[in-house]
């Protein structure tokens, strides 16, 4: 089921008594981390209300093809593109027939015609209807086009008959749906990532900050999400949009970033600190704008900020903790000493003296250092580098997780 994390699923509901089970199915898919949008045929609404599905999915239910308002929101083509998978449960005999004959006469059939996503159907109908030659032919046609059929199951039916045609139970359907997705290296894991700069206010209009753009941290967040992780992105002020499917917590100061990092830390498997956190902040924030005086030199009094990544690395239970080292000289030796001093599992060193990599550039070049290994990753776009880094972090994490388990059971 962990494979459903971050997956975007259209749940199509067609007319049949088993439609009441679609409510439970929606709940299970959501609980497994999927984003669910429900599309109902007109006859499905005779069996279960759209309001129930809206409440359970957390999204408006889509029903009509020729509805200007709905099309202006998320139209049928957008829905077809949005879906990672379309699941139709229950799939009635009539719906299977319309799909098999290539019809696009309502919203759900149109989405099925327009999508590139895999389509899975959980048939549900009376046993005689399922055995009918026409339905069997339609089932074979749909399977020959690559659509997947989940079931139907055999057993007692709502009409009193016994035989094949029962819709599978919601848990079974959800498990079969999850099995359609590949397992990523971080499937089922929760990753917290800090990104961007912090701002340390001096007065209502001024602050101390740095040149971090957030690009490295955001690229890591997307790569971790693509590897199957649930990602919490804790971001300082940047000019980047919130990445799709990733929960972003926006913060300003180091103290705010620390609090956001510690919130729900017990859920975090891997913590990656890509943010450029101000080491010091003004001892006091002036209530009003500081006025220019006659003095030529102005003194600022600063106090040390909490070290976020070190706090996380020394917490219990400790997530696998990865820091970055931004250095302008002696990059590797400074990084190694930070790895040790901050109790990190890995550190990613980058040379921020260069303008083509590091701060605010689209590319980076890094050295990944653990207690026993040092590996250099050559200059590449931050997106490309992030994918490689996530694979390296995942490999080290799984290695260390195995070791810890072995120790526990020894
Ligand atoms: O945002 P971009 O423009 O894409 O640039 C990317 C980057 C250069 C900012 C990034 O690759 C990077 O190096 N981030 C870490 C910057 C930094 O603050 O490095 P540091 O060597 O000062 O800190 C070491 C580690 O401690 C870092 O993981 C940092 O997040 C963490 N730290 C530092 C101070 C502090 N008070 N709390 C921390 O958690």
Short mmCIF file of C-alpha atoms and ligand atoms in Angstrom, two decimals:
data_model
loop_
_atom_site.label_atom_id
_atom_site.label_comp_id
_atom_site.label_asym_id
_atom_site.label_seq_id
_atom_site.Cartn_x
_atom_site.Cartn_y
_atom_site.Cartn_z
CA UNK A 1 0.00 0.00 0.00
CA UNK A 2 2.98 2.31 0.62
CA UNK A 3 3.35 2.59 -3.14
CA UNK A 4 0.21 4.75 -3.16
CA UNK A 5 1.96 7.62 -1.38
CA UNK A 6 1.67 10.80 -3.52
CA UNK A 7 -0.14 8.94 -6.31
CA UNK A 8 -2.96 10.78 -8.09
CA UNK A 9 -5.90 8.46 -8.63
CA UNK A 10 -9.21 9.01 -10.36
CA UNK A 11 -11.83 6.77 -8.79
CA UNK A 12 -14.64 6.26 -11.29
CA UNK A 13 -17.91 5.07 -9.80
CA UNK A 14 -20.63 3.62 -12.01
CA UNK A 15 -24.19 2.53 -11.21
CA UNK A 16 -24.43 -0.59 -9.07
CA UNK A 17 -25.28 -1.56 -5.52
CA UNK A 18 -21.54 -2.07 -4.80
CA UNK A 19 -21.12 1.72 -5.15
CA UNK A 20 -21.63 1.98 -1.40
CA UNK A 21 -18.25 0.21 -0.99
CA UNK A 22 -16.57 3.00 -2.99
CA UNK A 23 -16.82 5.21 0.09
CA UNK A 24 -14.62 2.78 2.04
CA UNK A 25 -12.32 2.40 -0.96
CA UNK A 26 -11.86 6.19 -1.12
CA UNK A 27 -10.99 6.23 2.58
CA UNK A 28 -8.42 3.43 2.18
CA UNK A 29 -6.75 5.02 -0.86
CA UNK A 30 -6.54 8.38 0.94
CA UNK A 31 -5.23 6.72 4.08
CA UNK A 32 -2.46 5.12 2.01
CA UNK A 33 -1.32 8.58 0.92
CA UNK A 34 -3.00 8.86 -2.50
CA UNK A 35 -4.71 11.99 -3.78
CA UNK A 36 -8.18 10.89 -4.94
CA UNK A 37 -10.57 12.62 -7.34
CA UNK A 38 -13.93 10.93 -7.76
CA UNK A 39 -15.82 10.88 -11.07
CA UNK A 40 -19.38 9.54 -10.92
CA UNK A 41 -21.72 8.47 -13.70
CA UNK A 42 -25.32 9.66 -13.47
CA UNK A 43 -26.56 6.24 -12.34
CA UNK A 44 -23.87 5.99 -9.64
CA UNK A 45 -25.46 9.00 -7.92
CA UNK A 46 -28.64 6.92 -7.51
CA UNK A 47 -26.72 4.59 -5.19
CA UNK A 48 -24.45 6.95 -3.21
CA UNK A 49 -24.38 10.73 -2.89
CA UNK A 50 -21.57 12.83 -4.37
CA UNK A 51 -21.46 14.67 -1.02
CA UNK A 52 -20.28 11.52 0.76
CA UNK A 53 -17.48 11.02 -1.77
CA UNK A 54 -16.57 14.70 -1.65
CA UNK A 55 -16.23 14.58 2.13
CA UNK A 56 -14.11 11.41 2.02
CA UNK A 57 -11.88 12.39 -0.91
CA UNK A 58 -11.48 16.02 0.18
CA UNK A 59 -12.08 17.08 -3.42
CA UNK A 60 -15.17 18.13 -5.39
CA UNK A 61 -16.82 15.22 -7.19
CA UNK A 62 -16.83 15.41 -11.00
CA UNK A 63 -20.07 14.38 -12.70
CA UNK A 64 -20.90 16.23 -15.90
CA UNK A 65 -19.13 16.45 -19.23
CA UNK A 66 -21.00 19.43 -20.54
CA UNK A 67 -20.76 21.62 -17.47
CA UNK A 68 -19.05 24.91 -18.33
CA UNK A 69 -18.25 25.71 -14.70
CA UNK A 70 -16.70 22.28 -13.99
CA UNK A 71 -14.74 22.36 -17.25
CA UNK A 72 -13.38 25.79 -16.32
CA UNK A 73 -12.17 24.30 -13.02
CA UNK A 74 -10.64 20.92 -13.85
CA UNK A 75 -11.97 19.77 -17.23
CA UNK A 76 -12.02 16.25 -18.64
CA UNK A 77 -8.68 16.60 -20.47
CA UNK A 78 -6.99 18.02 -17.38
CA UNK A 79 -8.37 15.18 -15.27
CA UNK A 80 -7.18 12.65 -17.87
CA UNK A 81 -3.67 14.15 -17.69
CA UNK A 82 -3.70 14.56 -13.90
CA UNK A 83 -4.29 10.87 -13.18
CA UNK A 84 -1.44 8.45 -12.47
CA UNK A 85 -4.08 5.71 -12.61
CA UNK A 86 -7.82 5.45 -13.24
CA UNK A 87 -9.67 2.94 -11.09
CA UNK A 88 -13.31 2.20 -11.86
CA UNK A 89 -15.04 0.51 -8.95
CA UNK A 90 -17.69 -0.65 -9.30
CA UNK A 91 -17.57 -1.11 -13.09
CA UNK A 92 -21.07 -2.06 -14.29
CA UNK A 93 -21.80 -4.27 -17.31
CA UNK A 94 -23.17 -1.22 -19.11
CA UNK A 95 -20.04 0.83 -18.42
CA UNK A 96 -17.76 -2.00 -19.59
CA UNK A 97 -19.82 -2.25 -22.79
CA UNK A 98 -19.56 1.48 -23.46
CA UNK A 99 -15.82 1.48 -22.78
CA UNK A 100 -15.24 -1.61 -24.95
CA UNK A 101 -17.06 0.02 -27.86
CA UNK A 102 -14.98 3.19 -27.53
CA UNK A 103 -17.81 5.48 -26.57
CA UNK A 104 -17.23 8.88 -25.04
CA UNK A 105 -20.75 9.84 -24.11
CA UNK A 106 -20.19 10.96 -20.51
CA UNK A 107 -17.41 12.38 -18.35
CA UNK A 108 -15.96 9.06 -17.18
CA UNK A 109 -15.79 7.38 -20.61
CA UNK A 110 -14.31 10.58 -22.09
CA UNK A 111 -11.59 10.70 -19.44
CA UNK A 112 -10.80 7.02 -20.14
CA UNK A 113 -10.47 7.77 -23.87
CA UNK A 114 -8.27 10.81 -23.28
CA UNK A 115 -5.86 9.40 -20.70
CA UNK A 116 -2.42 7.81 -21.03
CA UNK A 117 -2.69 6.49 -17.47
CA UNK A 118 -3.35 2.81 -16.77
CA UNK A 119 -7.04 1.94 -16.31
CA UNK A 120 -8.22 -0.71 -13.86
CA UNK A 121 -11.76 -1.95 -13.43
CA UNK A 122 -13.41 -3.79 -10.56
CA UNK A 123 -16.48 -5.34 -12.23
CA UNK A 124 -19.63 -5.70 -10.14
CA UNK A 125 -22.87 -7.17 -11.48
CA UNK A 126 -25.31 -10.04 -11.21
CA UNK A 127 -23.72 -13.44 -11.93
CA UNK A 128 -25.86 -13.99 -15.07
CA UNK A 129 -24.88 -10.58 -16.43
CA UNK A 130 -21.20 -11.36 -15.82
CA UNK A 131 -21.53 -14.77 -17.53
CA UNK A 132 -23.37 -13.21 -20.49
CA UNK A 133 -21.48 -13.67 -23.75
CA UNK A 134 -21.57 -9.94 -24.51
CA UNK A 135 -20.05 -9.00 -21.14
CA UNK A 136 -17.40 -11.70 -21.47
CA UNK A 137 -16.51 -10.39 -24.92
CA UNK A 138 -16.27 -6.84 -23.57
CA UNK A 139 -14.04 -8.01 -20.71
CA UNK A 140 -11.73 -9.77 -23.19
CA UNK A 141 -11.66 -6.68 -25.45
CA UNK A 142 -10.76 -4.40 -22.54
CA UNK A 143 -8.01 -6.76 -21.33
CA UNK A 144 -6.61 -7.06 -24.84
CA UNK A 145 -6.25 -3.24 -24.84
CA UNK A 146 -4.17 -3.42 -21.67
CA UNK A 147 -6.87 -2.50 -19.16
CA UNK A 148 -6.71 -4.51 -15.92
CA UNK A 149 -9.68 -6.28 -14.39
CA UNK A 150 -9.67 -6.74 -10.61
CA UNK A 151 -12.03 -9.67 -10.01
CA UNK A 152 -14.93 -10.04 -9.91
CA UNK A 153 -15.18 -12.22 -6.83
CA UNK A 154 -17.50 -15.19 -6.40
CA UNK A 155 -20.15 -15.41 -3.70
CA UNK A 156 -23.53 -14.34 -2.52
CA UNK A 157 -24.94 -11.33 -4.34
CA UNK A 158 -27.21 -8.47 -3.25
CA UNK A 159 -29.99 -9.88 -5.49
CA UNK A 160 -29.85 -13.24 -3.70
CA UNK A 161 -28.01 -15.13 -6.48
CA UNK A 162 -24.67 -16.83 -5.88
CA UNK A 163 -21.83 -16.88 -8.40
CA UNK A 164 -19.20 -14.65 -10.02
CA UNK A 165 -19.86 -10.89 -10.21
CA UNK A 166 -19.30 -9.59 -6.68
CA UNK A 167 -17.04 -6.57 -6.49
CA UNK A 168 -13.83 -7.39 -4.62
CA UNK A 169 -13.55 -5.96 -1.13
CA UNK A 170 -12.15 -2.38 -0.95
CA UNK A 171 -8.91 -3.51 0.77
CA UNK A 172 -8.23 -6.05 -1.99
CA UNK A 173 -8.91 -3.44 -4.69
CA UNK A 174 -6.60 -0.95 -2.96
CA UNK A 175 -3.83 -3.57 -2.70
CA UNK A 176 -4.16 -4.48 -6.38
CA UNK A 177 -4.08 -0.76 -7.24
CA UNK A 178 -0.91 -0.25 -5.20
CA UNK A 179 0.71 -3.20 -6.99
CA UNK A 180 0.37 -1.33 -10.31
CA UNK A 181 3.08 1.11 -9.21
CA UNK A 182 6.81 0.44 -9.05
CA UNK A 183 8.49 0.59 -5.68
CA UNK A 184 10.79 3.60 -5.40
CA UNK A 185 13.91 3.58 -3.24
CA UNK A 186 12.10 5.67 -0.60
CA UNK A 187 8.62 4.17 -0.87
CA UNK A 188 6.80 4.50 2.43
CA UNK A 189 9.48 6.72 3.97
CA UNK A 190 8.98 10.22 5.31
CA UNK A 191 11.63 12.77 4.43
CA UNK A 192 11.97 16.26 5.92
CA UNK A 193 14.01 18.74 3.86
CA UNK A 194 15.03 22.26 4.82
CA UNK A 195 15.64 24.65 1.94
CA UNK A 196 16.41 28.27 1.17
CA UNK A 197 17.78 31.00 3.42
CA UNK A 198 16.59 32.21 6.80
CA UNK A 199 15.90 35.87 7.53
CA UNK A 200 16.89 37.27 10.88
CA UNK A 201 15.04 40.53 11.49
CA UNK A 202 16.82 43.64 12.76
CA UNK A 203 13.80 45.92 12.77
CA UNK A 204 10.40 45.90 10.96
CA UNK A 205 12.04 46.57 7.57
CA UNK A 206 15.54 45.01 7.67
CA UNK A 207 16.97 41.55 8.09
CA UNK A 208 20.20 39.52 7.83
CA UNK A 209 20.09 36.78 5.20
CA UNK A 210 22.12 35.12 2.43
CA UNK A 211 21.97 34.22 -1.27
CA UNK A 212 20.33 30.80 -1.06
CA UNK A 213 17.61 30.48 -3.69
CA UNK A 214 16.16 27.20 -2.41
CA UNK A 215 16.82 25.48 -5.79
CA UNK A 216 18.96 22.68 -4.32
CA UNK A 217 16.52 21.90 -1.50
CA UNK A 218 13.46 22.04 -3.77
CA UNK A 219 15.13 19.74 -6.33
CA UNK A 220 15.87 17.27 -3.51
CA UNK A 221 12.25 17.47 -2.35
CA UNK A 222 10.99 16.60 -5.84
CA UNK A 223 13.52 13.79 -6.26
CA UNK A 224 12.57 12.30 -2.88
CA UNK A 225 8.89 12.51 -3.82
CA UNK A 226 9.63 10.78 -7.13
CA UNK A 227 11.45 8.04 -5.20
CA UNK A 228 8.18 7.38 -3.35
CA UNK A 229 8.73 9.35 -0.14
CA UNK A 230 6.25 11.52 1.67
CA UNK A 231 8.05 14.86 1.83
CA UNK A 232 7.78 17.75 4.25
CA UNK A 233 9.58 20.75 2.78
CA UNK A 234 10.52 23.36 5.36
CA UNK A 235 11.33 26.41 3.34
CA UNK A 236 12.80 29.80 4.08
CA UNK A 237 11.64 32.74 1.92
CA UNK A 238 12.30 31.89 -1.76
CA UNK A 239 10.85 32.78 -5.14
CA UNK A 240 9.93 29.21 -6.05
CA UNK A 241 6.40 27.81 -6.31
CA UNK A 242 5.45 25.02 -3.91
CA UNK A 243 6.23 21.76 -5.74
CA UNK A 244 3.17 19.68 -6.65
CA UNK A 245 2.31 16.88 -4.20
CA UNK A 246 4.68 18.19 -1.55
CA UNK A 247 3.57 19.77 1.70
CA UNK A 248 5.49 23.04 2.19
CA UNK A 249 5.90 24.73 5.56
CA UNK A 250 7.05 28.31 5.04
CA UNK A 251 9.25 29.89 7.68
CA UNK A 252 11.40 33.01 7.98
CA UNK A 253 13.90 32.78 10.83
CA UNK A 254 16.20 29.99 12.05
CA UNK A 255 14.12 29.61 15.20
CA UNK A 256 10.96 29.14 13.11
CA UNK A 257 12.82 26.63 10.92
CA UNK A 258 13.92 24.71 14.01
CA UNK A 259 10.36 24.58 15.39
CA UNK A 260 8.97 23.39 12.04
CA UNK A 261 11.74 20.77 11.83
CA UNK A 262 11.01 19.40 15.30
CA UNK A 263 7.24 19.25 14.72
CA UNK A 264 6.32 15.59 14.05
CA UNK A 265 10.03 14.68 13.91
CA UNK A 266 9.17 11.22 15.26
CA UNK A 267 7.52 10.53 11.85
CA UNK A 268 10.70 11.48 9.96
CA UNK A 269 12.91 8.69 8.57
CA UNK A 270 15.41 10.92 6.76
CA UNK A 271 16.23 14.58 7.49
CA UNK A 272 18.10 16.56 4.83
CA UNK A 273 19.36 20.03 5.77
CA UNK A 274 19.91 21.93 2.52
CA UNK A 275 18.93 25.31 3.98
CA UNK A 276 21.46 28.05 4.47
CA UNK A 277 20.64 28.92 8.06
CA UNK A 278 21.97 32.14 9.57
CA UNK A 279 24.45 31.18 12.28
CA UNK A 280 23.67 34.35 14.26
CA UNK A 281 20.69 36.68 14.72
CA UNK A 282 20.40 40.17 16.22
CA UNK A 283 20.14 40.01 20.01
CA UNK A 284 17.04 42.20 19.85
CA UNK A 285 14.55 43.22 17.15
CA UNK A 286 13.88 46.96 17.22
CA UNK A 287 10.18 47.74 17.49
CA UNK A 288 10.47 50.62 15.00
CA UNK A 289 12.71 51.24 12.00
CA UNK A 290 16.24 52.02 13.19
CA UNK A 291 16.97 55.64 12.25
CA UNK A 292 20.24 56.79 10.70
CA UNK A 293 22.30 58.58 13.37
CA UNK A 294 25.35 60.82 13.28
CA UNK A 295 27.79 57.95 14.00
CA UNK A 296 29.91 56.61 11.09
CA UNK A 297 30.07 53.08 12.43
CA UNK A 298 27.15 51.14 13.75
CA UNK A 299 27.58 48.07 15.90
CA UNK A 300 25.25 45.13 15.70
CA UNK A 301 25.01 42.65 18.56
CA UNK A 302 24.34 39.11 17.45
CA UNK A 303 23.53 35.93 19.32
CA UNK A 304 24.09 32.38 18.11
CA UNK A 305 21.13 30.63 16.46
CA UNK A 306 20.26 27.07 17.37
CA UNK A 307 21.91 24.52 15.09
CA UNK A 308 18.91 22.83 13.46
CA UNK A 309 20.59 19.83 11.87
CA UNK A 310 22.67 19.12 14.99
CA UNK A 311 19.55 19.31 17.17
CA UNK A 312 17.81 16.81 14.87
CA UNK A 313 20.87 14.53 14.74
CA UNK A 314 21.02 14.44 18.54
CA UNK A 315 17.32 13.81 19.05
CA UNK A 316 15.90 10.45 20.06
CA UNK A 317 14.86 8.56 18.01
CA UNK A 318 17.29 10.05 15.52
CA UNK A 319 16.31 10.12 11.85
CA UNK A 320 19.02 9.36 9.29
CA UNK A 321 20.47 12.88 9.17
CA UNK A 322 22.11 14.50 6.16
CA UNK A 323 23.74 17.91 6.26
CA UNK A 324 25.26 20.14 3.61
CA UNK A 325 28.54 21.97 4.00
CA UNK A 326 28.86 25.27 2.17
CA UNK A 327 32.54 26.13 2.13
CA UNK A 328 34.80 28.55 0.26
CA UNK A 329 38.10 26.79 1.10
CA UNK A 330 39.35 23.47 2.47
CA UNK A 331 35.93 22.16 1.46
CA UNK A 332 36.47 18.47 2.25
CA UNK A 333 38.27 18.84 5.56
CA UNK A 334 35.74 21.40 6.91
CA UNK A 335 32.89 19.14 5.74
CA UNK A 336 34.41 16.12 7.51
CA UNK A 337 34.72 18.02 10.76
CA UNK A 338 31.04 19.15 10.48
CA UNK A 339 29.98 15.55 9.84
CA UNK A 340 31.56 14.53 13.12
CA UNK A 341 30.77 17.62 15.21
CA UNK A 342 27.08 17.63 14.26
CA UNK A 343 26.68 13.82 14.61
CA UNK A 344 25.51 13.48 10.97
CA UNK A 345 25.20 10.27 8.96
CA UNK A 346 26.18 11.97 5.70
CA UNK A 347 27.36 15.39 4.61
CA UNK A 348 27.22 16.85 1.13
CA UNK A 349 29.99 19.33 0.56
CA UNK A 350 29.79 22.11 -2.03
CA UNK A 351 32.22 24.85 -2.93
CA UNK A 352 30.26 28.09 -2.65
CA UNK A 353 33.16 30.29 -3.74
CA UNK A 354 32.28 29.54 -7.38
CA UNK A 355 29.52 31.49 -9.14
CA UNK A 356 28.60 28.66 -11.54
CA UNK A 357 27.64 26.26 -8.73
CA UNK A 358 26.37 26.49 -5.14
CA UNK A 359 24.31 29.52 -4.15
CA UNK A 360 21.59 30.71 -6.52
CA UNK A 361 22.85 28.88 -9.61
CA UNK A 362 21.06 26.19 -11.61
CA UNK A 363 23.96 23.75 -11.27
CA UNK A 364 26.00 22.26 -8.49
CA UNK A 365 28.92 19.87 -7.94
CA UNK A 366 29.25 18.04 -4.65
CA UNK A 367 31.19 15.53 -2.62
CA UNK A 368 29.18 13.06 -0.55
CA UNK A 369 30.98 12.13 2.65
CA UNK A 370 30.15 9.50 5.27
CA UNK A 371 32.30 8.26 8.16
CA UNK A 372 33.93 5.74 5.80
CA UNK A 373 33.36 6.94 2.20
CA UNK A 374 33.97 9.99 0.03
CA UNK A 375 32.42 10.26 -3.43
CA UNK A 376 32.47 13.17 -5.84
CA UNK A 377 29.51 13.91 -8.11
CA UNK A 378 30.53 16.12 -11.04
CA UNK A 379 28.84 19.38 -12.06
CA UNK A 380 25.26 18.90 -13.28
CA UNK A 381 21.89 20.60 -13.01
CA UNK A 382 20.52 20.66 -9.48
CA UNK A 383 17.61 18.46 -10.68
CA UNK A 384 19.96 15.78 -12.04
CA UNK A 385 22.21 15.98 -9.04
CA UNK A 386 19.25 15.77 -6.65
CA UNK A 387 18.12 12.46 -8.21
CA UNK A 388 21.61 11.00 -7.80
CA UNK A 389 21.89 12.32 -4.25
CA UNK A 390 18.53 10.84 -3.26
CA UNK A 391 19.60 7.43 -4.59
CA UNK A 392 22.87 7.66 -2.63
CA UNK A 393 21.08 8.82 0.53
CA UNK A 394 18.51 6.00 0.13
CA UNK A 395 21.27 3.40 -0.32
CA UNK A 396 23.13 4.62 2.79
CA UNK A 397 19.87 4.86 4.74
CA UNK A 398 18.84 1.30 3.87
CA UNK A 399 22.35 0.11 4.71
CA UNK A 400 22.23 1.78 8.09
CA UNK A 401 18.64 0.63 8.71
CA UNK A 402 19.72 -2.98 8.10
CA UNK A 403 22.69 -2.58 10.43
CA UNK A 404 20.49 -1.12 13.19
CA UNK A 405 17.99 -3.96 12.78
CA UNK A 406 20.76 -6.55 12.90
CA UNK A 407 22.06 -4.95 16.09
CA UNK A 408 18.56 -4.93 17.61
CA UNK A 409 17.99 -8.62 16.92
CA UNK A 410 21.52 -9.69 17.91
O1 LIG B 1 19.58 27.33 -2.22
P1 LIG B 1 20.53 27.29 -3.42
O2 LIG B 1 20.69 28.64 -4.06
O3 LIG B 1 20.13 26.23 -4.40
O4 LIG B 1 21.98 26.91 -2.88
C1 LIG B 1 22.22 25.65 -2.34
C2 LIG B 1 23.10 25.73 -1.09
C3 LIG B 1 24.50 26.23 -1.48
C4 LIG B 1 22.48 26.68 -0.05
C5 LIG B 1 23.17 24.26 -0.50
O5 LIG B 1 23.74 23.42 -1.46
C6 LIG B 1 23.97 24.23 0.79
O6 LIG B 1 25.17 24.11 0.81
N1 LIG B 1 23.26 24.35 1.96
C7 LIG B 1 23.86 24.46 3.27
C8 LIG B 1 24.29 25.88 3.52
C9 LIG B 1 24.90 26.08 4.90
O7 LIG B 1 24.34 26.78 5.69
O8 LIG B 1 25.99 25.37 5.13
P2 LIG B 1 26.85 25.42 6.51
O9 LIG B 1 28.13 24.76 6.16
O10 LIG B 1 26.89 26.79 7.08
O11 LIG B 1 25.99 24.52 7.49
C10 LIG B 1 26.21 23.12 7.66
C11 LIG B 1 24.91 22.42 7.86
O12 LIG B 1 24.31 22.84 9.06
C12 LIG B 1 23.89 22.67 6.77
O13 LIG B 1 23.22 21.46 6.52
C13 LIG B 1 22.95 23.69 7.38
O14 LIG B 1 21.61 23.56 6.86
C14 LIG B 1 23.00 23.30 8.83
N2 LIG B 1 22.77 24.40 9.79
C15 LIG B 1 23.64 25.44 9.87
C16 LIG B 1 23.44 26.41 10.82
C17 LIG B 1 22.33 26.29 11.68
N3 LIG B 1 22.10 27.22 12.62
N4 LIG B 1 21.49 25.27 11.59
C18 LIG B 1 21.70 24.30 10.65
O15 LIG B 1 20.91 23.36 10.56
#
